[in-house]
Tab-separated table of C-alpha atoms and ligand atoms in Angstrom:
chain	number	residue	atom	x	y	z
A	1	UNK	CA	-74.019	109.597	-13.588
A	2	UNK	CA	-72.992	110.480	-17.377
A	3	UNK	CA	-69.752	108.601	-18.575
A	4	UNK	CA	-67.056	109.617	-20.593
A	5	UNK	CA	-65.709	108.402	-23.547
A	6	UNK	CA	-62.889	105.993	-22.901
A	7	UNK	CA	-60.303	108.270	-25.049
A	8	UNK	CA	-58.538	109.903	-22.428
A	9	UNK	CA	-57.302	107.995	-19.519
A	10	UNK	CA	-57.688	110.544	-16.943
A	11	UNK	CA	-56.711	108.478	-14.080
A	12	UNK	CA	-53.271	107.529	-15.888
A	13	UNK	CA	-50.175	109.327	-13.457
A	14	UNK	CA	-48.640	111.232	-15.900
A	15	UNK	CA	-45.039	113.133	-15.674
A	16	UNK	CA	-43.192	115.975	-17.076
A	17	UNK	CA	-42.338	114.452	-19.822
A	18	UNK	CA	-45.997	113.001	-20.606
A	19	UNK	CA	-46.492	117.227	-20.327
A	20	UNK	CA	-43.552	117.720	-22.765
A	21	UNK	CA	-45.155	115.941	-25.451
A	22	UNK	CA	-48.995	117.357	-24.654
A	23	UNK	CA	-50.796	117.745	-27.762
A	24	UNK	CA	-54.943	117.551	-27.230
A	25	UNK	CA	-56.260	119.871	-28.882
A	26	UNK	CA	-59.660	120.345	-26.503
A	27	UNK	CA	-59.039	122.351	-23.398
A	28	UNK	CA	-57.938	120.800	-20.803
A	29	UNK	CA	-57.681	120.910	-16.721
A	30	UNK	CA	-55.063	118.806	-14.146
A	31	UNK	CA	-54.407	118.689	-10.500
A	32	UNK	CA	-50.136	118.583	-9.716
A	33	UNK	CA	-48.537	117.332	-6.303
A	34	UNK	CA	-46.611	114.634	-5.142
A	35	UNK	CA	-47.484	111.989	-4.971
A	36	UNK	CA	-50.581	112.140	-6.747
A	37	UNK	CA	-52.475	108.670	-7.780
A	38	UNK	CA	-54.517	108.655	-4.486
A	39	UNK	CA	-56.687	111.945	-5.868
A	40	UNK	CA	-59.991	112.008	-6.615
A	41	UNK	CA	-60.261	115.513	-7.827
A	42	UNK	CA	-60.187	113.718	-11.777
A	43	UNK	CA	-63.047	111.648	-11.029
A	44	UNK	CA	-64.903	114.495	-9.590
A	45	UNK	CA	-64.166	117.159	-12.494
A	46	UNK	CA	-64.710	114.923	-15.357
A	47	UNK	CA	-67.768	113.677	-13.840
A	48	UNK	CA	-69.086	117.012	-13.391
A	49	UNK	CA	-67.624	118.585	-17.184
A	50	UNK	CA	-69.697	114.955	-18.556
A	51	UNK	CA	-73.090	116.430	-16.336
A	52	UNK	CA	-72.778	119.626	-17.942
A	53	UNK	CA	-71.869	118.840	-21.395
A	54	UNK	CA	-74.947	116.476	-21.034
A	55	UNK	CA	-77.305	118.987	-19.912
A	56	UNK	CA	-76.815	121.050	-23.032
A	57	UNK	CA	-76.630	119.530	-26.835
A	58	UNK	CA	-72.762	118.477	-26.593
A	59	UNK	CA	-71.904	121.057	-29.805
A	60	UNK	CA	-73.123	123.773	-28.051
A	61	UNK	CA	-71.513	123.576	-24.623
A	62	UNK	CA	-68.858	125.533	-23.711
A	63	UNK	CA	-66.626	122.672	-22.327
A	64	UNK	CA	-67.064	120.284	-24.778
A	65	UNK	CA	-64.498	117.701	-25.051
A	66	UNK	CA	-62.971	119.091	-21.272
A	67	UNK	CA	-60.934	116.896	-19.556
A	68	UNK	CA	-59.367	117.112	-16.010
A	69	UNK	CA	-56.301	115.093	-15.430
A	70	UNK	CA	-53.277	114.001	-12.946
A	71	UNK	CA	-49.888	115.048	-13.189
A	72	UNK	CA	-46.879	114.072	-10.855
A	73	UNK	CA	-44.342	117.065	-10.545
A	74	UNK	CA	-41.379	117.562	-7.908
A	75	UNK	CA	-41.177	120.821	-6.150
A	76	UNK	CA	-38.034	121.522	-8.086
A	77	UNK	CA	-40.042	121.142	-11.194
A	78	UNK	CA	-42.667	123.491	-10.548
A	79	UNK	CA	-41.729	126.329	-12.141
A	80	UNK	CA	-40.598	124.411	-15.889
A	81	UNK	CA	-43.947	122.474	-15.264
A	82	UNK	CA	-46.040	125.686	-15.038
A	83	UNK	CA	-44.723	127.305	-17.820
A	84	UNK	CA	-45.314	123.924	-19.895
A	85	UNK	CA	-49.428	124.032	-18.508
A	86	UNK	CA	-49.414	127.578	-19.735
A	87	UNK	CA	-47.999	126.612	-23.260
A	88	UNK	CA	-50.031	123.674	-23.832
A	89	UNK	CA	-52.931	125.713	-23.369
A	90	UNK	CA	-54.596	124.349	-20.040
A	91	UNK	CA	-57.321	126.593	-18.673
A	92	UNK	CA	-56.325	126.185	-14.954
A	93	UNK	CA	-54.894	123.436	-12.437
A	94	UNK	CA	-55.206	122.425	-8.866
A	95	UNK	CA	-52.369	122.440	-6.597
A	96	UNK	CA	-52.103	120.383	-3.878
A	97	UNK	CA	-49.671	118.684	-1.641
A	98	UNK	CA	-46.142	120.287	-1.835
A	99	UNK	CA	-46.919	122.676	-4.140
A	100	UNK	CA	-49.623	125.106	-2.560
A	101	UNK	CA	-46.773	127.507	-0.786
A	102	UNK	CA	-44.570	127.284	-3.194
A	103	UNK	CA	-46.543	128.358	-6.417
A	104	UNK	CA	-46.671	131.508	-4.707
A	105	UNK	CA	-43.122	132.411	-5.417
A	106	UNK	CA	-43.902	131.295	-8.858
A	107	UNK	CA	-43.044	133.477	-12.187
A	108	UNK	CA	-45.637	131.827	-13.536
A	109	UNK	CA	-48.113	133.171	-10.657
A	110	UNK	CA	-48.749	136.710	-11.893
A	111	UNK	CA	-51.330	137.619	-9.617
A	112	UNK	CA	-52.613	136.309	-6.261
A	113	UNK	CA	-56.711	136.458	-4.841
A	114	UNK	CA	-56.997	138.350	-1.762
A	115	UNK	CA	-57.555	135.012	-0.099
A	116	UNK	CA	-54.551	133.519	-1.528
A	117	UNK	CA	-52.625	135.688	-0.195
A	118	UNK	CA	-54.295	135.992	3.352
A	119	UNK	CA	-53.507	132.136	3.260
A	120	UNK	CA	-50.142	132.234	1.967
A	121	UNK	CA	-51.444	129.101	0.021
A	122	UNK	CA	-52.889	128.370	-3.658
A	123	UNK	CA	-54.681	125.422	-4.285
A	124	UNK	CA	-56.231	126.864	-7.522
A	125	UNK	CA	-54.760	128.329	-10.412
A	126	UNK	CA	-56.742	129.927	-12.836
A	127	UNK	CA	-54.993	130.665	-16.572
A	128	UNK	CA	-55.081	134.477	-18.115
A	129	UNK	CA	-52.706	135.548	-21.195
A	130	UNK	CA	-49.306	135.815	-19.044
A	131	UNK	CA	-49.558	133.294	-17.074
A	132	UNK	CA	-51.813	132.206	-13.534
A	133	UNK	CA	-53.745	133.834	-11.005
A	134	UNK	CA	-53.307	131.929	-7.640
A	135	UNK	CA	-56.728	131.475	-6.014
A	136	UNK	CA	-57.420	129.687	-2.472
A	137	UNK	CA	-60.588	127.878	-2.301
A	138	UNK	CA	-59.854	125.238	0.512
A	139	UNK	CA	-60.827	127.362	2.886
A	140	UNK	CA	-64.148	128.771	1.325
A	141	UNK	CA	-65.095	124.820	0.860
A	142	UNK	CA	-64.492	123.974	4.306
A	143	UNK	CA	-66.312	126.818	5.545
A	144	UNK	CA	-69.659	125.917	3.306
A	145	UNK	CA	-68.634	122.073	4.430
A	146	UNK	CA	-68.987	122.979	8.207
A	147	UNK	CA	-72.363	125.106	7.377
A	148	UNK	CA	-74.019	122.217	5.042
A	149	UNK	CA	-72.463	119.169	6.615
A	150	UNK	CA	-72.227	119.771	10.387
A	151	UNK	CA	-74.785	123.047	11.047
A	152	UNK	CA	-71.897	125.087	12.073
A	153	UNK	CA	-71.422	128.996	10.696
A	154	UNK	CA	-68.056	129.670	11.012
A	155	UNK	CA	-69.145	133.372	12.058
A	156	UNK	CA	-69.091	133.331	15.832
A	157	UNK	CA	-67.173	129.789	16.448
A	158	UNK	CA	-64.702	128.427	18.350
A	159	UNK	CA	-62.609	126.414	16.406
A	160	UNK	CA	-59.588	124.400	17.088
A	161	UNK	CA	-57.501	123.698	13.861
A	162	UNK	CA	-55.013	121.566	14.409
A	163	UNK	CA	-51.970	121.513	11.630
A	164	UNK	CA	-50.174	124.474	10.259
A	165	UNK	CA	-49.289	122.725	6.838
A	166	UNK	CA	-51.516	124.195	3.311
A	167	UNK	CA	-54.554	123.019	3.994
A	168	UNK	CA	-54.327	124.760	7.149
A	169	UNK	CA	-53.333	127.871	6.137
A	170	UNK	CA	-56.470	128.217	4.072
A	171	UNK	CA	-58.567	126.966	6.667
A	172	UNK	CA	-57.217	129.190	9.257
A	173	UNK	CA	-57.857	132.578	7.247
A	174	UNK	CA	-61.143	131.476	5.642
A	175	UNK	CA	-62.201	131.208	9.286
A	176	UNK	CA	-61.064	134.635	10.367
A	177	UNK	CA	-62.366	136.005	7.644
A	178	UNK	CA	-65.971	134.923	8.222
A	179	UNK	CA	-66.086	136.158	11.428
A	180	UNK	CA	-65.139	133.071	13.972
A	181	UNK	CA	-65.174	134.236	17.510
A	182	UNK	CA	-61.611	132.327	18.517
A	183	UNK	CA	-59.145	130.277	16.730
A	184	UNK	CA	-56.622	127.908	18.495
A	185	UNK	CA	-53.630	127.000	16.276
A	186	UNK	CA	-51.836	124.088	17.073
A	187	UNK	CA	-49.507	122.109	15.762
A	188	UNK	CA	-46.548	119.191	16.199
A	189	UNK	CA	-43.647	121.328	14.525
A	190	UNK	CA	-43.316	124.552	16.193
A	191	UNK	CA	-41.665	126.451	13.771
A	192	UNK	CA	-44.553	126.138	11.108
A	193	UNK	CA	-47.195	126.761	14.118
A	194	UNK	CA	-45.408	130.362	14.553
A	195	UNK	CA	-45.480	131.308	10.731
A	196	UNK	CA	-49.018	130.407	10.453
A	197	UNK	CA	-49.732	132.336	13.365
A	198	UNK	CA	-48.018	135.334	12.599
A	199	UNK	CA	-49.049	135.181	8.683
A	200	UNK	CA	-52.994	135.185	9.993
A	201	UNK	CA	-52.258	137.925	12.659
A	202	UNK	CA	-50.263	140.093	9.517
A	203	UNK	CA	-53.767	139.046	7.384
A	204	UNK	CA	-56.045	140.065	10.241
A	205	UNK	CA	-54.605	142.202	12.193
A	206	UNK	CA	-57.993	143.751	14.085
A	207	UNK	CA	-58.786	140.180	14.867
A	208	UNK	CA	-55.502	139.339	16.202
A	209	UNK	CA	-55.673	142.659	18.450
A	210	UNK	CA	-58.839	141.636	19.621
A	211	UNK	CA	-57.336	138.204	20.836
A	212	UNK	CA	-59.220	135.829	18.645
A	213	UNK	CA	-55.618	133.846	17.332
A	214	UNK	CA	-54.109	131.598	20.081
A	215	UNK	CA	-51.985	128.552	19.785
A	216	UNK	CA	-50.525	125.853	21.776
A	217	UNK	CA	-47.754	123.220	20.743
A	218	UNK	CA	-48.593	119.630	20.557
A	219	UNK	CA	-46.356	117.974	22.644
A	220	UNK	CA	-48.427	115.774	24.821
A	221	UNK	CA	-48.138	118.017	27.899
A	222	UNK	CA	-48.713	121.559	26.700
A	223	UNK	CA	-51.286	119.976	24.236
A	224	UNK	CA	-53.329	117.774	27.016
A	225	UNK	CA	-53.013	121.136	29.546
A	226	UNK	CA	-54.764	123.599	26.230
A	227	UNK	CA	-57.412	120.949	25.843
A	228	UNK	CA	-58.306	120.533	29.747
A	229	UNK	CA	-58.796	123.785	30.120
A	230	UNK	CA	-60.444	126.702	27.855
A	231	UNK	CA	-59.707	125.278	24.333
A	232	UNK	CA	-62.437	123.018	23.859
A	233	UNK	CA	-65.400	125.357	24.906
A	234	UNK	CA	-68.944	124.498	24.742
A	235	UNK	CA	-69.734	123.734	21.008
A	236	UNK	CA	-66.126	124.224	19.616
A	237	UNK	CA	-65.717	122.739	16.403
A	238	UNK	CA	-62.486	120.332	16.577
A	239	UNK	CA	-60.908	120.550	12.654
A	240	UNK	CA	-58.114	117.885	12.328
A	241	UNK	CA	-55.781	119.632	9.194
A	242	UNK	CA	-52.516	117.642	9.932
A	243	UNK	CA	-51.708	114.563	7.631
A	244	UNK	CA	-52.250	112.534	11.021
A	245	UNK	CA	-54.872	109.590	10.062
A	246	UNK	CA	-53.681	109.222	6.481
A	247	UNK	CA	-52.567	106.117	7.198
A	248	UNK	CA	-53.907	102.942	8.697
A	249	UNK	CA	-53.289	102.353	12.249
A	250	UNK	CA	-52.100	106.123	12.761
A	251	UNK	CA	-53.428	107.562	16.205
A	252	UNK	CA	-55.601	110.421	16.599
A	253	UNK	CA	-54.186	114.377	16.731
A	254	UNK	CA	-56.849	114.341	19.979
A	255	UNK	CA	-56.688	111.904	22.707
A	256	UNK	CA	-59.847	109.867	22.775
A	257	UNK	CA	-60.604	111.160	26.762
A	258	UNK	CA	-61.026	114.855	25.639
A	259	UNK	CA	-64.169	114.159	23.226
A	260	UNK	CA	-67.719	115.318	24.111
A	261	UNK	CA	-70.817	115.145	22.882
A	262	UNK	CA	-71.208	118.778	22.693
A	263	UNK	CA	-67.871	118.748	20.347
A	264	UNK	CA	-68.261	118.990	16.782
A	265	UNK	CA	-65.391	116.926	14.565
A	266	UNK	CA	-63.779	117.659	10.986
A	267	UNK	CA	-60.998	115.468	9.690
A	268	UNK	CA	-60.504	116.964	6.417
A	269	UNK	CA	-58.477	114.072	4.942
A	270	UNK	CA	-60.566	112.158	2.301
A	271	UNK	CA	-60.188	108.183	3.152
A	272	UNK	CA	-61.594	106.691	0.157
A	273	UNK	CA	-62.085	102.655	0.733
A	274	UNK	CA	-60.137	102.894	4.132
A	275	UNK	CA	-61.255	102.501	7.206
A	276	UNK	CA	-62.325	106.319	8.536
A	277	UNK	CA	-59.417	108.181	11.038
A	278	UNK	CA	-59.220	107.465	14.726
A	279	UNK	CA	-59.920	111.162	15.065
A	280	UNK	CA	-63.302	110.621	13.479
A	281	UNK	CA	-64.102	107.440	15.208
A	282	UNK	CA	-63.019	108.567	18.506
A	283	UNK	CA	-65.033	111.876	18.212
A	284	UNK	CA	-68.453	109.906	17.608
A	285	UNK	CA	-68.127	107.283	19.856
A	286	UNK	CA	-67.655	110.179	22.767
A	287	UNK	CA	-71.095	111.388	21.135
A	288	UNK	CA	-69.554	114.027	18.302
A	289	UNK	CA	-71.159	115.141	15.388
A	290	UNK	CA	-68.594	114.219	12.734
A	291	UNK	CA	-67.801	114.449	9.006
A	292	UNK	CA	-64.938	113.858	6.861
A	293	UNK	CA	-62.938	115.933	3.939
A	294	UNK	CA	-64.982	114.595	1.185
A	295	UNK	CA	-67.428	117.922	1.631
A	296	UNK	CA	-64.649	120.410	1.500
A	297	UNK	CA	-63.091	118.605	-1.109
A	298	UNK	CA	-66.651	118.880	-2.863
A	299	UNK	CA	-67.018	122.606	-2.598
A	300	UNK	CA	-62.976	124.002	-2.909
A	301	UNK	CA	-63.260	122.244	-5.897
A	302	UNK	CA	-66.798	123.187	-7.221
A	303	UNK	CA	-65.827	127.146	-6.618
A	304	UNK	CA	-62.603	125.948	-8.508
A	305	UNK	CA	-64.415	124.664	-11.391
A	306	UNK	CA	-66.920	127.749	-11.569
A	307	UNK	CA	-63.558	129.855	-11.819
A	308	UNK	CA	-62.416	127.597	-14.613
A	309	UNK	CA	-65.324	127.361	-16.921
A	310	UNK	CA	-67.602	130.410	-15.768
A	311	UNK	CA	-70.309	127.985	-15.284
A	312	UNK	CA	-72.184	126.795	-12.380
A	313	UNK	CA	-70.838	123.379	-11.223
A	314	UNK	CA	-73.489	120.589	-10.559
A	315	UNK	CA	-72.601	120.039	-7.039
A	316	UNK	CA	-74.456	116.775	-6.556
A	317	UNK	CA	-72.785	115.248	-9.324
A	318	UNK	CA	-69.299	116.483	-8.110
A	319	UNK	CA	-70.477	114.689	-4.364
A	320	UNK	CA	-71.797	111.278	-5.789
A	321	UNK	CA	-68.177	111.130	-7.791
A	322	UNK	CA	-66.829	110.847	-4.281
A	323	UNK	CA	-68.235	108.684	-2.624
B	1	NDP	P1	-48.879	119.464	4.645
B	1	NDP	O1	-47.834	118.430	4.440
B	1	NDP	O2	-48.697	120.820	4.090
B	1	NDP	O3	-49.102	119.599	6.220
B	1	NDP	C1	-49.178	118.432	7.009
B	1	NDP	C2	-49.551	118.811	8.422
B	1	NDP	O4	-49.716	117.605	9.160
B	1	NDP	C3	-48.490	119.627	9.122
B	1	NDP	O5	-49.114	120.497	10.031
B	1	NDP	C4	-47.697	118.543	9.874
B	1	NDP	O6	-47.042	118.999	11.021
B	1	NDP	C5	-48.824	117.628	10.277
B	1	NDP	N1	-48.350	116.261	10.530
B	1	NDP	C6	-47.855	115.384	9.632
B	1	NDP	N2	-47.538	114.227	10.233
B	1	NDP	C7	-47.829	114.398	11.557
B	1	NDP	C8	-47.721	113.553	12.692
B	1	NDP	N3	-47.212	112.318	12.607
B	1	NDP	N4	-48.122	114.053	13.892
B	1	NDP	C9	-48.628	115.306	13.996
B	1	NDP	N5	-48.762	116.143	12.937
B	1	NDP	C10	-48.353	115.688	11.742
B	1	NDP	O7	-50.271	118.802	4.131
B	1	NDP	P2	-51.626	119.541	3.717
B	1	NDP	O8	-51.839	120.680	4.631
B	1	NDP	O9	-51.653	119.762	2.261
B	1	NDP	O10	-52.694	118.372	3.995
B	1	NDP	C11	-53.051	118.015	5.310
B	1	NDP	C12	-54.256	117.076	5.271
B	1	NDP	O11	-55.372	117.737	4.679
B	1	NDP	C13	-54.048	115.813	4.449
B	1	NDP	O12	-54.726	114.756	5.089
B	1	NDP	C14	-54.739	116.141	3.144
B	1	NDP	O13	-55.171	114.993	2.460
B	1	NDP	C15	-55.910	116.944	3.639
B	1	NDP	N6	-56.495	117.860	2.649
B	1	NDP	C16	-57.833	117.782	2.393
B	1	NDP	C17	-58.434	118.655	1.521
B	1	NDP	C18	-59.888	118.550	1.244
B	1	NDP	O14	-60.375	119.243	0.344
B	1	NDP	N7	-60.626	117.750	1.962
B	1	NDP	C19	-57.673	119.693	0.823
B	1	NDP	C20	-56.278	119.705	1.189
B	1	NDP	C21	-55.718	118.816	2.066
B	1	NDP	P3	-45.507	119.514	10.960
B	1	NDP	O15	-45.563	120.945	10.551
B	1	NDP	O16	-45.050	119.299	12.334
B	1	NDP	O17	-44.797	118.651	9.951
């Protein structure tokens, strides 16, 4: 894989005021949340700015001297932090954990993607002259993630997606919007299982007429009655979107009795150098085909890149960064 120069330390934290005193002069990229040192997006987008920069002689690309990097911004920040990005010249950013809901009420967020806005959720934020346009490509990635890395079009399937939180939210209307025959919500907080639900039946509201949006709560007894009976039909894809598995020892969303072989599994937290989520391990030990975020995270982030740069982003380099 090609290597960068060592002159920017792109997996260095940095702060506010580390964005305060920006002065590169090449273009340059970052992914914000909180916290932010676990994220792999860096290694992933420099590696693939190095493939393309050495496909073509380095003068002559377009993202010469790129470089994607980490910031660490509380929500109360946002807003001073996004103006900053925009000042300093960076050419877009990725949002991620608390920040994809909120950017939306941004200033600094002039316009919105139809997805975006199905989702309620940016995870993308591409720069023009006054300021961002949100973008949502989580749910686009998982989609192609399901199709290349499980053999499951999301037209026609039943899916259970369980979490209401971002990631969710562009999950869920990605899912609807290809076509899938039912959707079960579910999730532990009720009150953010009800805004999902009614922000995808306001987004689709021919699909929620024709029934294909359900949910059920997660509280072992409502949750363990929904997966006994119709919720896990033949073939339904299982998609685990809560933060449930993140950390060692956590249980599994699903308990382990409800997994068969016919099921199909997607965790879509990325667990690099851990041990994998009981989810995951439970699923294919009951016979499951399984994978993990790292393909999602692959593809949201090569449709982010192409958005970014206007060139095609090398795919294979972007996957072998992450694993
Ligand atoms: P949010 O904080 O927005 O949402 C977290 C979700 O997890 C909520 O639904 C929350 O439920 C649920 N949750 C948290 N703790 C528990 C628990 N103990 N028991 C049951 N449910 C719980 O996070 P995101 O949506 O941004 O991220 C969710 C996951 O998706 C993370 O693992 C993240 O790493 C991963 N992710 C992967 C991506 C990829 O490209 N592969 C992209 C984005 C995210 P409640 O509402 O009740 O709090």
């Amino acid at each position: 894989m090609p290597t960068l120069p060592p002159d920017d330390d792109t997996e260095r934290v940095r702060t506010l005021d580390d964005l305060r005193r920006w002065c590169r002069d090449a273009p340059s990229l970052a992914v914000i949340g909180k916290p932010i040192a676990h994220s792999r997006s860096p290694r992933m987008h420099n590696a693939a700015l190095a493939a393309v920069v050495a496909d073509a002689a380095p003068a002559a690309s377009p993202v010469a001297g790129w470089r994607y990097f980490k910031f660490e911004i509380e929500p109360a920040d946002l807003d001073a932090a996004l103006a900053l990005f925009h000042e300093k010249g960076f050419r877009g950013l990725n949002l991620t954990l608390p920040h994809k809901v909120l950017a939306l009420a941004s200033p600094l967020v002039r316009a919105v993607s139809d997805r975006a806005a199905a989702a309620g959720a940016a995870n993308v934020l591409v720069r023009r002259d006054d300021g961002f346009l949100g973008d949502n490509t989580d749910g686009a990635g998982f989609v192609r993630s399901v199709a290349e890395d499980l053999g499951v079009a999301a037209a026609g399937a039943d899916v259970v997606l369980l979490g209401a939180g971002g990631a969710a939210r562009g999950v869920g209307a990605a899912l609807l919007d290809a076509g899938c025959r039912t959707l079960w919500l579910a999730n532990r907080s009720p009150e953010r299982l009800r805004a999902l639900a009614e922000a995808l039946r306001k987004s689709f509201p021919e699909r929620a007429a024709g029934g294909v949006i359900r949910e059920f709560a997660m509280d072992a007894a409502e949750r363990d009655g929904a997966l006994a009976s119709a919720v896990f039909a033949r073939g339904a894809l299982v998609a685990n979107a809560t933060s449930l598995g993140l950390r060692e020892g956590d249980p599994s969303p699903v308990p382990a009795r409800f997994w068969r072989p016919d099921l199909l599994a997607i965790d879509i937290a990325v667990f690099g150098g851990r041990s994998e989520t009981a989810f995951l391990r439970e699923a294919r030990a009951a016979g499951a085909r399984t994978t993990d975020g790292r393909g999602m995270l692959c593809w949201q982030g090569a449709l982010a890149f192409g958005q970014w740069t206007g060139l095609p982003a090398p795919v294979p380099v972007m996957r072998a960064a992450l694993e």
